[in-house]
């Protein structure tokens, strides 16, 4: 019932920055908990960041702590992932995903997904 659209991916050199955006649309008026996942070729989908429905709580995977920041602007129905000091191992397809309520690290429990945006970090 909710549609998510990601943007902002691309090719960047190691040490560079990108900002991903995820905009939601649909008939539901509530705000959702939002996660950012990534999936590299032949690897499992991994939760990298999460933000609560009101922005009051965030989570980061150890591999991105201190480099990535998740935020949201509910008036614009948009969630962001600011990625700094990018490394080649950050290369993956990045997805935003919504959950009706609460935190989960399990991608199988999320209700709404974007189509993904490719992030490639060169050495």
XYZ file of C-alpha atoms in Angstrom:
123
model
C 0.000 0.000 0.000
C 3.052 2.251 0.406
C 5.503 2.908 -2.418
C 9.160 3.721 -1.755
C 11.557 5.244 -4.274
C 15.319 5.524 -3.666
C 17.726 7.899 -5.345
C 21.274 9.171 -4.946
C 23.437 6.169 -5.763
C 26.383 6.282 -8.116
C 30.109 5.779 -8.572
C 32.471 7.432 -6.115
C 36.139 7.132 -5.178
C 37.190 5.746 -1.815
C 36.956 8.464 0.822
C 34.125 10.230 -0.958
C 30.530 10.833 0.082
C 27.028 10.138 -1.179
C 23.572 10.904 0.167
C 20.764 8.459 -0.519
C 17.121 9.522 -0.361
C 13.976 7.450 0.018
C 10.578 9.029 -0.564
C 7.328 7.338 0.420
C 3.880 7.731 -1.066
C 0.531 6.070 -0.544
C -2.784 6.352 1.193
C -1.547 5.560 4.709
C -1.143 8.617 6.905
C 1.080 7.072 9.585
C 4.851 7.242 9.821
C 6.820 3.996 9.683
C 10.051 2.747 11.137
C 12.577 2.759 8.291
C 15.658 0.690 7.589
C 18.468 0.906 5.078
C 19.704 -2.445 3.816
C 22.444 -3.325 1.379
C 23.210 -6.405 -0.643
C 26.449 -7.128 -2.447
C 26.697 -9.838 -5.129
C 26.528 -13.341 -3.648
C 26.117 -11.956 -0.120
C 23.158 -11.816 2.249
C 21.085 -8.700 2.670
C 22.434 -6.658 5.590
C 20.836 -3.973 7.760
C 23.159 -0.963 7.855
C 20.984 1.693 9.537
C 17.549 2.128 11.062
C 15.477 5.038 12.323
C 12.332 4.954 14.436
C 9.021 6.322 13.216
C 9.552 9.673 14.949
C 13.317 9.844 14.467
C 13.971 9.445 18.180
C 16.115 6.311 17.946
C 18.718 5.150 15.446
C 20.790 2.033 14.872
C 23.968 1.462 12.861
C 25.869 -1.642 11.936
C 29.384 -1.697 13.381
C 30.847 -1.566 9.888
C 29.360 1.894 9.219
C 29.350 3.548 12.656
C 30.920 6.975 12.561
C 30.661 7.149 8.769
C 26.933 6.880 7.974
C 24.052 8.968 9.341
C 20.350 8.197 8.942
C 17.747 10.952 9.275
C 14.198 11.708 8.239
C 11.951 14.625 7.328
C 8.432 13.424 7.906
C 6.893 16.542 6.360
C 8.510 15.459 3.074
C 7.890 11.735 3.621
C 11.622 11.238 3.068
C 14.408 9.302 4.782
C 18.096 9.957 4.098
C 21.316 8.030 4.434
C 24.396 10.243 4.447
C 27.469 8.143 3.656
C 30.924 9.589 4.301
C 34.431 8.130 4.098
C 33.211 5.463 1.715
C 35.218 2.270 1.306
C 35.272 -0.290 -1.520
C 33.574 -2.791 0.791
C 30.541 -0.464 0.905
C 29.821 -1.349 -2.729
C 26.318 -2.837 -2.927
C 22.741 -2.222 -3.937
C 21.136 -0.137 -1.196
C 17.451 -0.503 -0.354
C 15.153 1.451 1.909
C 12.433 -0.509 3.649
C 9.504 0.328 5.892
C 8.051 -1.584 8.820
C 4.601 -0.845 10.192
C 5.917 -0.544 13.723
C 9.165 -1.018 15.569
C 12.745 -2.088 15.010
C 13.775 -5.294 13.287
C 17.082 -6.467 11.870
C 15.383 -9.178 9.804
C 14.655 -8.065 6.241
C 11.917 -10.688 5.973
C 9.766 -8.754 8.475
C 9.649 -5.470 6.536
C 6.451 -4.488 4.774
C 7.496 -2.049 2.042
C 10.584 -1.934 -0.187
C 12.122 0.368 -2.722
C 13.709 -0.882 -5.941
C 17.262 -0.207 -4.797
C 20.046 2.088 -5.901
C 23.573 0.999 -6.825
C 26.522 2.374 -4.866
C 29.975 1.599 -6.257
C 33.146 2.707 -4.463
C 36.398 2.484 -6.400
C 39.878 2.164 -4.902
